[in-house]
PDB file of C-alpha atoms in Angstrom:
ATOM      1  CA  UNK A   1       0.054  -0.066  -0.031  1.00 87.00           C
ATOM      2  CA  UNK A   2       1.028   3.617  -0.590  1.00 87.00           C
ATOM      3  CA  UNK A   3       0.957   6.020   2.322  1.00 88.00           C
ATOM      4  CA  UNK A   4      -0.885   9.385   1.715  1.00 83.00           C
ATOM      5  CA  UNK A   5       0.679  12.523   1.418  1.00 66.00           C
ATOM      6  CA  UNK A   6       0.267  13.768   4.790  1.00 57.00           C
ATOM      7  CA  UNK A   7       2.753  11.011   5.762  1.00 52.00           C
ATOM      8  CA  UNK A   8       6.594  11.753   5.731  1.00 50.00           C
ATOM      9  CA  UNK A   9       7.686  10.850   2.225  1.00 46.00           C
ATOM     10  CA  UNK A  10       4.319  11.414   0.788  1.00 49.00           C
ATOM     11  CA  UNK A  11       3.362   9.400  -2.354  1.00 67.00           C
ATOM     12  CA  UNK A  12       6.856   7.728  -2.514  1.00 83.00           C
ATOM     13  CA  UNK A  13       6.228   5.914   0.782  1.00 91.00           C
ATOM     14  CA  UNK A  14       5.053   2.515   0.394  1.00 93.00           C
ATOM     15  CA  UNK A  15       4.421  -0.426   2.963  1.00 95.00           C
ATOM     16  CA  UNK A  16       4.385  -4.082   2.028  1.00 95.00           C
ATOM     17  CA  UNK A  17       3.736  -7.296   4.014  1.00 94.00           C
ATOM     18  CA  UNK A  18       3.303 -10.944   3.235  1.00 93.00           C
ATOM     19  CA  UNK A  19       2.470 -14.256   5.047  1.00 88.00           C
ATOM     20  CA  UNK A  20       5.327 -16.674   5.970  1.00 78.00           C
ATOM     21  CA  UNK A  21       3.722 -20.183   5.795  1.00 66.00           C
ATOM     22  CA  UNK A  22       5.600 -21.934   8.275  1.00 63.00           C
ATOM     23  CA  UNK A  23       3.911 -23.819  11.108  1.00 60.00           C
ATOM     24  CA  UNK A  24       7.436 -24.516  12.649  1.00 62.00           C
ATOM     25  CA  UNK A  25       7.821 -20.649  13.143  1.00 61.00           C
ATOM     26  CA  UNK A  26       4.439 -19.203  14.180  1.00 58.00           C
ATOM     27  CA  UNK A  27       4.384 -15.553  14.315  1.00 72.00           C
ATOM     28  CA  UNK A  28       2.871 -12.295  12.669  1.00 86.00           C
ATOM     29  CA  UNK A  29       3.741 -10.616   9.431  1.00 91.00           C
ATOM     30  CA  UNK A  30       7.014  -8.730   8.539  1.00 93.00           C
ATOM     31  CA  UNK A  31       6.333  -5.115   7.377  1.00 95.00           C
ATOM     32  CA  UNK A  32       8.716  -3.555   4.927  1.00 96.00           C
ATOM     33  CA  UNK A  33       8.860   0.187   4.085  1.00 96.00           C
ATOM     34  CA  UNK A  34      10.149   2.067   1.023  1.00 94.00           C
ATOM     35  CA  UNK A  35      10.670   5.739   0.914  1.00 92.00           C
ATOM     36  CA  UNK A  36      11.670   6.173  -2.657  1.00 90.00           C
ATOM     37  CA  UNK A  37       8.777   4.814  -4.610  1.00 88.00           C
ATOM     38  CA  UNK A  38       9.588   1.004  -4.248  1.00 91.00           C
ATOM     39  CA  UNK A  39      13.386   1.146  -5.460  1.00 92.00           C
ATOM     40  CA  UNK A  40      14.798   0.125  -1.935  1.00 95.00           C
ATOM     41  CA  UNK A  41      13.043  -1.592   1.085  1.00 95.00           C
ATOM     42  CA  UNK A  42      13.895  -1.805   4.779  1.00 96.00           C
ATOM     43  CA  UNK A  43      12.285  -3.849   7.557  1.00 95.00           C
ATOM     44  CA  UNK A  44      10.040  -1.653   9.366  1.00 96.00           C
ATOM     45  CA  UNK A  45       7.833  -3.557  11.765  1.00 94.00           C
ATOM     46  CA  UNK A  46       5.924  -6.768  12.610  1.00 92.00           C
ATOM     47  CA  UNK A  47       2.188  -7.300  12.866  1.00 92.00           C
ATOM     48  CA  UNK A  48       1.393  -8.082  15.684  1.00 83.00           C
ATOM     49  CA  UNK A  49       4.611  -6.897  17.559  1.00 59.00           C
ATOM     50  CA  UNK A  50       5.358 -10.154  19.230  1.00 59.00           C
ATOM     51  CA  UNK A  51       3.016 -12.537  17.438  1.00 55.00           C
ATOM     52  CA  UNK A  52       0.916 -14.758  19.406  1.00 63.00           C
ATOM     53  CA  UNK A  53       2.413 -17.805  20.821  1.00 62.00           C
ATOM     54  CA  UNK A  54       0.985 -21.092  19.113  1.00 67.00           C
ATOM     55  CA  UNK A  55      -0.764 -19.384  16.413  1.00 79.00           C
ATOM     56  CA  UNK A  56       0.002 -19.003  12.763  1.00 84.00           C
ATOM     57  CA  UNK A  57      -0.653 -15.990  10.745  1.00 88.00           C
ATOM     58  CA  UNK A  58      -2.013 -15.875   7.187  1.00 91.00           C
ATOM     59  CA  UNK A  59      -3.672 -13.458   4.633  1.00 95.00           C
ATOM     60  CA  UNK A  60      -2.679 -10.047   5.577  1.00 95.00           C
ATOM     61  CA  UNK A  61      -4.206  -7.061   4.154  1.00 97.00           C
ATOM     62  CA  UNK A  62      -3.128  -3.471   4.727  1.00 98.00           C
ATOM     63  CA  UNK A  63      -5.435  -0.389   4.562  1.00 98.00           C
ATOM     64  CA  UNK A  64      -4.848   3.269   5.244  1.00 97.00           C
ATOM     65  CA  UNK A  65      -7.852   5.112   6.406  1.00 97.00           C
ATOM     66  CA  UNK A  66      -8.730   8.007   4.015  1.00 95.00           C
ATOM     67  CA  UNK A  67     -10.356  10.099   6.652  1.00 97.00           C
ATOM     68  CA  UNK A  68     -10.425  10.199  10.503  1.00 98.00           C
ATOM     69  CA  UNK A  69     -12.778   7.351  11.752  1.00 98.00           C
ATOM     70  CA  UNK A  70     -13.654   5.557  15.196  1.00 98.00           C
ATOM     71  CA  UNK A  71     -11.144   7.713  17.030  1.00 98.00           C
ATOM     72  CA  UNK A  72      -8.271   7.079  14.653  1.00 98.00           C
ATOM     73  CA  UNK A  73      -6.866   9.864  12.362  1.00 97.00           C
ATOM     74  CA  UNK A  74      -6.741   9.995   8.730  1.00 95.00           C
ATOM     75  CA  UNK A  75      -3.849   8.131   7.460  1.00 95.00           C
ATOM     76  CA  UNK A  76      -3.868   5.494  10.411  1.00 97.00           C
ATOM     77  CA  UNK A  77      -2.939   2.070   8.919  1.00 98.00           C
ATOM     78  CA  UNK A  78      -5.209  -1.017   9.630  1.00 98.00           C
ATOM     79  CA  UNK A  79      -4.109  -4.489   9.026  1.00 98.00           C
ATOM     80  CA  UNK A  80      -6.732  -7.494   8.836  1.00 98.00           C
ATOM     81  CA  UNK A  81      -5.198 -10.898   9.017  1.00 96.00           C
ATOM     82  CA  UNK A  82      -6.306 -14.489   9.594  1.00 95.00           C
ATOM     83  CA  UNK A  83      -4.768 -15.856  12.880  1.00 93.00           C
ATOM     84  CA  UNK A  84      -5.217 -19.574  13.162  1.00 91.00           C
ATOM     85  CA  UNK A  85      -4.146 -22.794  14.962  1.00 90.00           C
ATOM     86  CA  UNK A  86      -5.295 -26.294  14.835  1.00 90.00           C
ATOM     87  CA  UNK A  87      -8.656 -25.571  16.437  1.00 95.00           C
ATOM     88  CA  UNK A  88      -9.657 -22.324  14.942  1.00 97.00           C
ATOM     89  CA  UNK A  89      -9.424 -19.434  12.472  1.00 97.00           C
ATOM     90  CA  UNK A  90      -9.940 -15.842  13.391  1.00 97.00           C
ATOM     91  CA  UNK A  91     -10.243 -12.556  11.279  1.00 98.00           C
ATOM     92  CA  UNK A  92      -8.448 -10.155  13.487  1.00 97.00           C
ATOM     93  CA  UNK A  93      -7.859  -6.289  13.065  1.00 97.00           C
ATOM     94  CA  UNK A  94      -4.810  -4.173  14.142  1.00 97.00           C
ATOM     95  CA  UNK A  95      -4.059  -0.567  13.874  1.00 98.00           C
ATOM     96  CA  UNK A  96      -0.986   1.774  13.572  1.00 97.00           C
ATOM     97  CA  UNK A  97      -1.020   5.521  14.080  1.00 97.00           C
ATOM     98  CA  UNK A  98       2.661   5.952  13.229  1.00 96.00           C
ATOM     99  CA  UNK A  99       2.751   4.836   9.362  1.00 95.00           C
ATOM    100  CA  UNK A 100       2.955   0.914  10.402  1.00 96.00           C
ATOM    101  CA  UNK A 101       5.809   1.149  13.028  1.00 96.00           C
ATOM    102  CA  UNK A 102       3.812   0.044  15.919  1.00 96.00           C
ATOM    103  CA  UNK A 103       0.390  -1.936  16.065  1.00 96.00           C
ATOM    104  CA  UNK A 104      -2.347  -2.403  18.751  1.00 95.00           C
ATOM    105  CA  UNK A 105      -5.058  -5.063  18.675  1.00 95.00           C
ATOM    106  CA  UNK A 106      -8.551  -3.753  18.046  1.00 97.00           C
ATOM    107  CA  UNK A 107     -10.840  -6.663  17.586  1.00 97.00           C
ATOM    108  CA  UNK A 108     -11.757  -9.936  16.132  1.00 97.00           C
ATOM    109  CA  UNK A 109     -14.147  -9.716  13.159  1.00 98.00           C
ATOM    110  CA  UNK A 110     -15.302 -13.337  12.716  1.00 99.00           C
ATOM    111  CA  UNK A 111     -14.328 -16.522  14.286  1.00 98.00           C
ATOM    112  CA  UNK A 112     -14.361 -19.890  12.528  1.00 98.00           C
ATOM    113  CA  UNK A 113     -13.367 -23.532  13.014  1.00 98.00           C
ATOM    114  CA  UNK A 114     -10.086 -25.430  12.245  1.00 97.00           C
ATOM    115  CA  UNK A 115      -7.946 -24.293   9.111  1.00 96.00           C
ATOM    116  CA  UNK A 116      -9.435 -26.995   6.696  1.00 96.00           C
ATOM    117  CA  UNK A 117     -10.498 -25.888   3.324  1.00 95.00           C
ATOM    118  CA  UNK A 118     -12.454 -28.834   2.336  1.00 96.00           C
ATOM    119  CA  UNK A 119     -16.365 -28.238   2.172  1.00 97.00           C
ATOM    120  CA  UNK A 120     -18.154 -29.245   5.294  1.00 97.00           C
ATOM    121  CA  UNK A 121     -15.559 -27.806   7.554  1.00 98.00           C
ATOM    122  CA  UNK A 122     -16.138 -24.050   9.141  1.00 99.00           C
ATOM    123  CA  UNK A 123     -13.106 -21.853   8.818  1.00 99.00           C
ATOM    124  CA  UNK A 124     -13.066 -18.025   7.729  1.00 99.00           C
ATOM    125  CA  UNK A 125     -10.274 -16.732   5.461  1.00 98.00           C
ATOM    126  CA  UNK A 126      -8.827 -13.662   3.421  1.00 98.00           C
ATOM    127  CA  UNK A 127     -10.076 -10.677   4.783  1.00 98.00           C
ATOM    128  CA  UNK A 128     -10.341  -7.392   2.736  1.00 99.00           C
ATOM    129  CA  UNK A 129     -11.136  -3.977   4.268  1.00 99.00           C
ATOM    130  CA  UNK A 130     -13.044  -0.817   2.832  1.00 99.00           C
ATOM    131  CA  UNK A 131     -14.217   2.348   4.725  1.00 99.00           C
ATOM    132  CA  UNK A 132     -17.508   3.233   3.304  1.00 98.00           C
ATOM    133  CA  UNK A 133     -19.688   6.105   4.567  1.00 95.00           C
ATOM    134  CA  UNK A 134     -19.582   5.820   8.372  1.00 95.00           C
ATOM    135  CA  UNK A 135     -18.675   2.150   8.594  1.00 98.00           C
ATOM    136  CA  UNK A 136     -15.534  -0.107   7.885  1.00 99.00           C
ATOM    137  CA  UNK A 137     -16.515  -3.195   5.909  1.00 99.00           C
ATOM    138  CA  UNK A 138     -14.580  -6.406   6.200  1.00 99.00           C
ATOM    139  CA  UNK A 139     -15.103  -8.772   3.378  1.00 99.00           C
ATOM    140  CA  UNK A 140     -14.138 -12.314   3.793  1.00 99.00           C
ATOM    141  CA  UNK A 141     -14.622 -16.122   2.771  1.00 99.00           C
ATOM    142  CA  UNK A 142     -16.687 -18.137   4.973  1.00 99.00           C
ATOM    143  CA  UNK A 143     -17.338 -21.708   5.358  1.00 99.00           C
ATOM    144  CA  UNK A 144     -19.637 -21.505   8.293  1.00 99.00           C
ATOM    145  CA  UNK A 145     -22.904 -21.586   6.432  1.00 99.00           C
ATOM    146  CA  UNK A 146     -24.226 -24.954   6.173  1.00 98.00           C
ATOM    147  CA  UNK A 147     -26.046 -24.108   2.835  1.00 98.00           C
ATOM    148  CA  UNK A 148     -22.788 -23.531   1.083  1.00 98.00           C
ATOM    149  CA  UNK A 149     -19.193 -25.139   0.920  1.00 98.00           C
ATOM    150  CA  UNK A 150     -17.944 -21.615   1.073  1.00 98.00           C
ATOM    151  CA  UNK A 151     -19.400 -18.184   0.272  1.00 99.00           C
ATOM    152  CA  UNK A 152     -18.246 -14.447   0.342  1.00 99.00           C
ATOM    153  CA  UNK A 153     -19.747 -12.222   3.045  1.00 99.00           C
ATOM    154  CA  UNK A 154     -18.931  -9.072   5.009  1.00 99.00           C
ATOM    155  CA  UNK A 155     -19.586  -7.556   8.371  1.00 99.00           C
ATOM    156  CA  UNK A 156     -19.351  -3.746   9.307  1.00 99.00           C
ATOM    157  CA  UNK A 157     -18.442  -1.876  12.338  1.00 99.00           C
ATOM    158  CA  UNK A 158     -18.804   1.933  13.400  1.00 99.00           C
ATOM    159  CA  UNK A 159     -16.100   1.570  16.126  1.00 99.00           C
ATOM    160  CA  UNK A 160     -13.617  -1.036  15.099  1.00 99.00           C
ATOM    161  CA  UNK A 161     -14.525  -2.960  18.020  1.00 98.00           C
ATOM    162  CA  UNK A 162     -18.168  -4.370  17.670  1.00 99.00           C
ATOM    163  CA  UNK A 163     -19.329  -5.904  14.205  1.00 99.00           C
ATOM    164  CA  UNK A 164     -22.732  -6.250  12.722  1.00 99.00           C
ATOM    165  CA  UNK A 165     -24.504  -9.267  11.143  1.00 99.00           C
ATOM    166  CA  UNK A 166     -22.964 -11.273   8.359  1.00 99.00           C
ATOM    167  CA  UNK A 167     -24.056 -10.196   4.823  1.00 99.00           C
ATOM    168  CA  UNK A 168     -23.747 -12.440   1.960  1.00 99.00           C
ATOM    169  CA  UNK A 169     -22.006 -11.163  -1.254  1.00 99.00           C
ATOM    170  CA  UNK A 170     -21.468 -14.089  -3.489  1.00 99.00           C
ATOM    171  CA  UNK A 171     -22.810 -17.716  -3.221  1.00 98.00           C
ATOM    172  CA  UNK A 172     -22.330 -20.602  -5.411  1.00 97.00           C
ATOM    173  CA  UNK A 173     -25.134 -22.206  -7.478  1.00 96.00           C
ATOM    174  CA  UNK A 174     -24.406 -25.590  -5.953  1.00 97.00           C
ATOM    175  CA  UNK A 175     -23.137 -26.429  -2.559  1.00 98.00           C
ATOM    176  CA  UNK A 176     -19.687 -27.650  -3.893  1.00 97.00           C
ATOM    177  CA  UNK A 177     -18.715 -24.201  -5.479  1.00 97.00           C
ATOM    178  CA  UNK A 178     -16.514 -22.100  -3.567  1.00 98.00           C
ATOM    179  CA  UNK A 179     -16.433 -18.348  -4.205  1.00 98.00           C
ATOM    180  CA  UNK A 180     -13.617 -16.932  -2.359  1.00 98.00           C
ATOM    181  CA  UNK A 181     -10.725 -14.149  -2.223  1.00 98.00           C
ATOM    182  CA  UNK A 182     -12.804 -10.922  -2.728  1.00 99.00           C
ATOM    183  CA  UNK A 183     -11.176  -7.707  -3.368  1.00 98.00           C
ATOM    184  CA  UNK A 184     -13.019  -4.411  -4.121  1.00 99.00           C
ATOM    185  CA  UNK A 185     -12.455  -1.140  -6.124  1.00 98.00           C
ATOM    186  CA  UNK A 186     -14.373   1.855  -6.862  1.00 97.00           C
ATOM    187  CA  UNK A 187     -14.608   2.364 -10.526  1.00 95.00           C
ATOM    188  CA  UNK A 188     -16.968   5.547 -10.814  1.00 88.00           C
ATOM    189  CA  UNK A 189     -18.594   7.904  -8.477  1.00 88.00           C
ATOM    190  CA  UNK A 190     -21.482   5.473  -7.938  1.00 91.00           C
ATOM    191  CA  UNK A 191     -20.055   1.941  -9.142  1.00 98.00           C
ATOM    192  CA  UNK A 192     -18.002  -0.662  -7.452  1.00 99.00           C
ATOM    193  CA  UNK A 193     -16.532  -3.831  -8.418  1.00 99.00           C
ATOM    194  CA  UNK A 194     -15.760  -7.077  -6.447  1.00 99.00           C
ATOM    195  CA  UNK A 195     -13.577  -9.716  -8.048  1.00 99.00           C
ATOM    196  CA  UNK A 196     -13.099 -13.339  -6.661  1.00 99.00           C
ATOM    197  CA  UNK A 197     -12.317 -16.866  -7.447  1.00 98.00           C
ATOM    198  CA  UNK A 198     -15.120 -19.299  -8.104  1.00 98.00           C
ATOM    199  CA  UNK A 199     -14.045 -22.792  -7.201  1.00 94.00           C
ATOM    200  CA  UNK A 200     -15.783 -25.262  -9.408  1.00 93.00           C
ATOM    201  CA  UNK A 201     -13.216 -28.037  -8.724  1.00 88.00           C
ATOM    202  CA  UNK A 202      -9.920 -28.706  -6.768  1.00 85.00           C
ATOM    203  CA  UNK A 203      -7.836 -27.129  -9.480  1.00 85.00           C
ATOM    204  CA  UNK A 204     -10.109 -24.629 -11.401  1.00 91.00           C
ATOM    205  CA  UNK A 205     -11.087 -21.323  -9.834  1.00 96.00           C
ATOM    206  CA  UNK A 206     -12.045 -19.047 -12.800  1.00 98.00           C
ATOM    207  CA  UNK A 207     -12.465 -15.374 -11.926  1.00 98.00           C
ATOM    208  CA  UNK A 208     -15.766 -13.833 -11.511  1.00 99.00           C
ATOM    209  CA  UNK A 209     -16.859 -10.396 -10.573  1.00 99.00           C
ATOM    210  CA  UNK A 210     -19.942  -8.353  -9.758  1.00 99.00           C
ATOM    211  CA  UNK A 211     -20.832  -4.509 -10.227  1.00 99.00           C
ATOM    212  CA  UNK A 212     -22.768  -2.853  -7.719  1.00 99.00           C
ATOM    213  CA  UNK A 213     -23.996   0.908  -6.789  1.00 98.00           C
ATOM    214  CA  UNK A 214     -23.253   0.226  -3.219  1.00 98.00           C
ATOM    215  CA  UNK A 215     -20.101  -1.852  -1.990  1.00 99.00           C
ATOM    216  CA  UNK A 216     -22.312  -3.097   0.924  1.00 99.00           C
ATOM    217  CA  UNK A 217     -24.947  -4.637  -1.527  1.00 98.00           C
ATOM    218  CA  UNK A 218     -23.021  -6.939  -3.867  1.00 99.00           C
ATOM    219  CA  UNK A 219     -25.339 -10.031  -3.002  1.00 98.00           C
ATOM    220  CA  UNK A 220     -28.211  -9.269  -5.334  1.00 98.00           C
ATOM    221  CA  UNK A 221     -25.762  -8.387  -8.297  1.00 99.00           C
ATOM    222  CA  UNK A 222     -25.335 -11.000 -11.053  1.00 98.00           C
ATOM    223  CA  UNK A 223     -21.971 -12.715 -11.317  1.00 98.00           C
ATOM    224  CA  UNK A 224     -20.106 -12.064 -14.506  1.00 98.00           C
ATOM    225  CA  UNK A 225     -17.400 -14.356 -15.913  1.00 97.00           C
ATOM    226  CA  UNK A 226     -14.194 -12.611 -16.772  1.00 98.00           C
ATOM    227  CA  UNK A 227     -13.097 -13.468 -20.484  1.00 98.00           C
ATOM    228  CA  UNK A 228     -10.445 -11.716 -22.227  1.00 97.00           C
ATOM    229  CA  UNK A 229     -10.542 -10.809 -26.014  1.00 96.00           C
ATOM    230  CA  UNK A 230     -10.047 -14.416 -27.132  1.00 97.00           C
ATOM    231  CA  UNK A 231     -12.412 -15.950 -24.642  1.00 97.00           C
ATOM    232  CA  UNK A 232      -9.725 -16.997 -22.069  1.00 98.00           C
ATOM    233  CA  UNK A 233     -10.717 -17.142 -18.439  1.00 97.00           C
ATOM    234  CA  UNK A 234      -8.054 -16.302 -15.972  1.00 97.00           C
ATOM    235  CA  UNK A 235      -8.062 -18.351 -12.800  1.00 97.00           C
ATOM    236  CA  UNK A 236      -7.491 -18.112  -9.011  1.00 97.00           C
ATOM    237  CA  UNK A 237      -6.534 -15.434  -6.272  1.00 96.00           C
ATOM    238  CA  UNK A 238      -7.684 -12.443  -8.227  1.00 97.00           C
ATOM    239  CA  UNK A 239      -7.059  -8.779  -7.104  1.00 97.00           C
ATOM    240  CA  UNK A 240      -8.616  -5.579  -8.583  1.00 98.00           C
ATOM    241  CA  UNK A 241      -7.518  -1.996  -8.828  1.00 96.00           C
ATOM    242  CA  UNK A 242      -8.855   1.232 -10.757  1.00 94.00           C
ATOM    243  CA  UNK A 243      -6.784   3.650 -12.453  1.00 91.00           C
ATOM    244  CA  UNK A 244      -7.927   7.090 -13.546  1.00 87.00           C
ATOM    245  CA  UNK A 245      -5.795   6.574 -16.871  1.00 87.00           C
ATOM    246  CA  UNK A 246      -6.717   4.976 -20.189  1.00 86.00           C
ATOM    247  CA  UNK A 247      -9.800   6.770 -21.153  1.00 87.00           C
ATOM    248  CA  UNK A 248     -12.690   8.914 -19.821  1.00 89.00           C
ATOM    249  CA  UNK A 249     -13.821   5.919 -17.735  1.00 92.00           C
ATOM    250  CA  UNK A 250     -10.417   4.872 -16.422  1.00 91.00           C
ATOM    251  CA  UNK A 251      -9.072   1.342 -16.297  1.00 93.00           C
ATOM    252  CA  UNK A 252     -10.075  -1.526 -14.278  1.00 96.00           C
ATOM    253  CA  UNK A 253      -6.871  -3.608 -13.627  1.00 96.00           C
ATOM    254  CA  UNK A 254      -7.239  -7.345 -12.611  1.00 97.00           C
ATOM    255  CA  UNK A 255      -4.436  -9.821 -11.900  1.00 97.00           C
ATOM    256  CA  UNK A 256      -4.747 -13.610 -11.204  1.00 96.00           C
ATOM    257  CA  UNK A 257      -2.674 -16.427  -9.990  1.00 95.00           C
ATOM    258  CA  UNK A 258      -2.685 -18.160 -13.347  1.00 95.00           C
ATOM    259  CA  UNK A 259      -0.932 -15.380 -15.452  1.00 95.00           C
ATOM    260  CA  UNK A 260       1.767 -12.837 -15.566  1.00 94.00           C
ATOM    261  CA  UNK A 261      -0.224 -10.659 -17.797  1.00 96.00           C
ATOM    262  CA  UNK A 262      -2.997  -8.345 -16.439  1.00 95.00           C
ATOM    263  CA  UNK A 263      -6.849  -8.096 -17.687  1.00 97.00           C
ATOM    264  CA  UNK A 264      -8.019  -4.509 -18.207  1.00 97.00           C
ATOM    265  CA  UNK A 265     -11.440  -3.221 -18.836  1.00 97.00           C
ATOM    266  CA  UNK A 266     -11.894   0.555 -19.972  1.00 96.00           C
ATOM    267  CA  UNK A 267     -15.830   0.375 -20.058  1.00 97.00           C
ATOM    268  CA  UNK A 268     -16.709   0.167 -16.496  1.00 98.00           C
ATOM    269  CA  UNK A 269     -16.666  -3.449 -16.328  1.00 98.00           C
ATOM    270  CA  UNK A 270     -18.612  -4.381 -19.685  1.00 98.00           C
ATOM    271  CA  UNK A 271     -18.394  -8.079 -19.774  1.00 98.00           C
ATOM    272  CA  UNK A 272     -17.246  -7.876 -23.679  1.00 97.00           C
ATOM    273  CA  UNK A 273     -14.445  -5.248 -23.235  1.00 98.00           C
ATOM    274  CA  UNK A 274     -11.891  -7.386 -21.161  1.00 98.00           C
ATOM    275  CA  UNK A 275      -8.396  -7.249 -22.733  1.00 98.00           C
ATOM    276  CA  UNK A 276      -5.062  -8.913 -21.883  1.00 97.00           C
ATOM    277  CA  UNK A 277      -1.965  -6.678 -21.237  1.00 95.00           C
ATOM    278  CA  UNK A 278       1.555  -8.245 -21.115  1.00 94.00           C
ATOM    279  CA  UNK A 279       3.591  -7.932 -18.135  1.00 93.00           C
ATOM    280  CA  UNK A 280       7.143  -8.340 -17.167  1.00 92.00           C
ATOM    281  CA  UNK A 281       6.328  -9.021 -13.559  1.00 92.00           C
ATOM    282  CA  UNK A 282       6.143 -12.599 -12.641  1.00 91.00           C
ATOM    283  CA  UNK A 283       2.642 -14.130 -11.822  1.00 94.00           C
ATOM    284  CA  UNK A 284       1.733 -14.590  -7.988  1.00 91.00           C
ATOM    285  CA  UNK A 285      -0.861 -15.456  -5.653  1.00 90.00           C
ATOM    286  CA  UNK A 286      -2.833 -12.441  -4.654  1.00 92.00           C
ATOM    287  CA  UNK A 287      -0.517 -10.152  -6.543  1.00 93.00           C
ATOM    288  CA  UNK A 288      -1.436  -6.693  -5.734  1.00 91.00           C
ATOM    289  CA  UNK A 289      -1.395  -3.573  -7.772  1.00 91.00           C
ATOM    290  CA  UNK A 290      -1.249   0.203  -6.984  1.00 89.00           C
ATOM    291  CA  UNK A 291      -2.147   2.577  -9.917  1.00 86.00           C
ATOM    292  CA  UNK A 292       0.431   5.490 -10.065  1.00 79.00           C
ATOM    293  CA  UNK A 293      -0.672   9.061 -10.698  1.00 68.00           C
ATOM    294  CA  UNK A 294       0.390  12.520  -9.545  1.00 51.00           C
ATOM    295  CA  UNK A 295       3.900  13.673  -8.325  1.00 47.00           C
ATOM    296  CA  UNK A 296       6.807  11.175  -7.768  1.00 49.00           C
ATOM    297  CA  UNK A 297       9.133   9.317  -9.811  1.00 54.00           C
ATOM    298  CA  UNK A 298       6.803   7.151 -11.600  1.00 53.00           C
ATOM    299  CA  UNK A 299       3.736   9.448 -11.543  1.00 58.00           C
ATOM    300  CA  UNK A 300       2.647   9.043 -15.188  1.00 60.00           C
ATOM    301  CA  UNK A 301      -0.636   7.758 -16.583  1.00 70.00           C
ATOM    302  CA  UNK A 302      -0.888   4.044 -17.195  1.00 80.00           C
ATOM    303  CA  UNK A 303       1.699   2.898 -14.615  1.00 84.00           C
ATOM    304  CA  UNK A 304       0.867   0.669 -11.972  1.00 88.00           C
ATOM    305  CA  UNK A 305       3.107  -0.516  -9.165  1.00 89.00           C
ATOM    306  CA  UNK A 306       3.077  -4.260  -8.626  1.00 91.00           C
ATOM    307  CA  UNK A 307       3.959  -6.493  -5.485  1.00 91.00           C
ATOM    308  CA  UNK A 308       4.024 -10.244  -5.865  1.00 91.00           C
ATOM    309  CA  UNK A 309       5.307 -13.401  -4.241  1.00 89.00           C
ATOM    310  CA  UNK A 310       5.285 -16.962  -5.428  1.00 84.00           C
ATOM    311  CA  UNK A 311       2.218 -18.709  -7.406  1.00 86.00           C
ATOM    312  CA  UNK A 312       0.272 -20.909  -5.272  1.00 83.00           C
ATOM    313  CA  UNK A 313       2.299 -23.932  -4.149  1.00 83.00           C
ATOM    314  CA  UNK A 314       5.301 -22.691  -5.357  1.00 86.00           C
ATOM    315  CA  UNK A 315       8.480 -20.704  -3.711  1.00 86.00           C
ATOM    316  CA  UNK A 316       9.664 -17.368  -4.932  1.00 88.00           C
ATOM    317  CA  UNK A 317      11.131 -13.890  -3.514  1.00 90.00           C
ATOM    318  CA  UNK A 318       8.915 -11.163  -2.822  1.00 90.00           C
ATOM    319  CA  UNK A 319       9.229  -8.857  -5.839  1.00 92.00           C
ATOM    320  CA  UNK A 320       8.120  -5.276  -6.717  1.00 90.00           C
ATOM    321  CA  UNK A 321       8.209  -3.422 -10.014  1.00 91.00           C
ATOM    322  CA  UNK A 322       6.286  -0.976 -12.216  1.00 90.00           C
ATOM    323  CA  UNK A 323       4.238  -2.023 -15.344  1.00 90.00           C
ATOM    324  CA  UNK A 324       3.010   0.219 -18.133  1.00 88.00           C
ATOM    325  CA  UNK A 325      -0.645  -0.499 -19.157  1.00 84.00           C
ATOM    326  CA  UNK A 326      -1.189   2.157 -21.661  1.00 76.00           C
TER     327      UNK A 326
END
């Protein structure tokens, strides 16, 4: 994530974190900081500061508050993550008011059963945060509903301590289907997109998306299949961002585990307008993009900053770079 202009270093300051999937060394997430637009990085902190003995930490997501909220100032950084052991999974929330240097625990959003992804079990996974109006929205994958193998849902909070009812965002047409790994972006003043994987088998997770006028009301929206200009469907662990470059409607940018290339749409998510754009950055599981604009060393239209790790089931270093989309 890129810190806002009010933070020291302005738009050239970036924070990055990642999971370390090692049950032999439980702990939190390392946070790295760059003050030169991603050219160099240094270890900055750890979330949480000392981990939690006996628990493993997966699926971190960093989010900067765009305005003051629930007693935290504009620019405060939130970290949502999955804290788990052999008996439970928990979506937990931490906050930092010093640019990600120190962290404090806020609340548990949702708690589920053991970390078993097979249908019929009851874990929770993969949080994503969004401040909307006067509520923080936490989206996540939920296996606790007996009607679905897995679904996408969200809960909201006005104080970051207490969380409302579970609201469905995407469900399968059959019990065995597994919608998961939601990310959300605003693509217009009154239009939002949610991308997610739609597990139809153990090995195939085609990317789906929904459009909605309200990011708390994706549930009724129809699911769309993402197909590029050749009818190809990217698969697994998608992420979405929006850039104001590329035309009057901007550009929706989607990444997926299956491909190094990006999939872009310059017509507000029209199902027939997805095209593939080549990328020199390697493919990765939950590869995140930050559209670049304004001042800074790479503040040119059509550029996105990319942070990626390994594809699912593989080993690779954490890498960062810039890709030209236009």
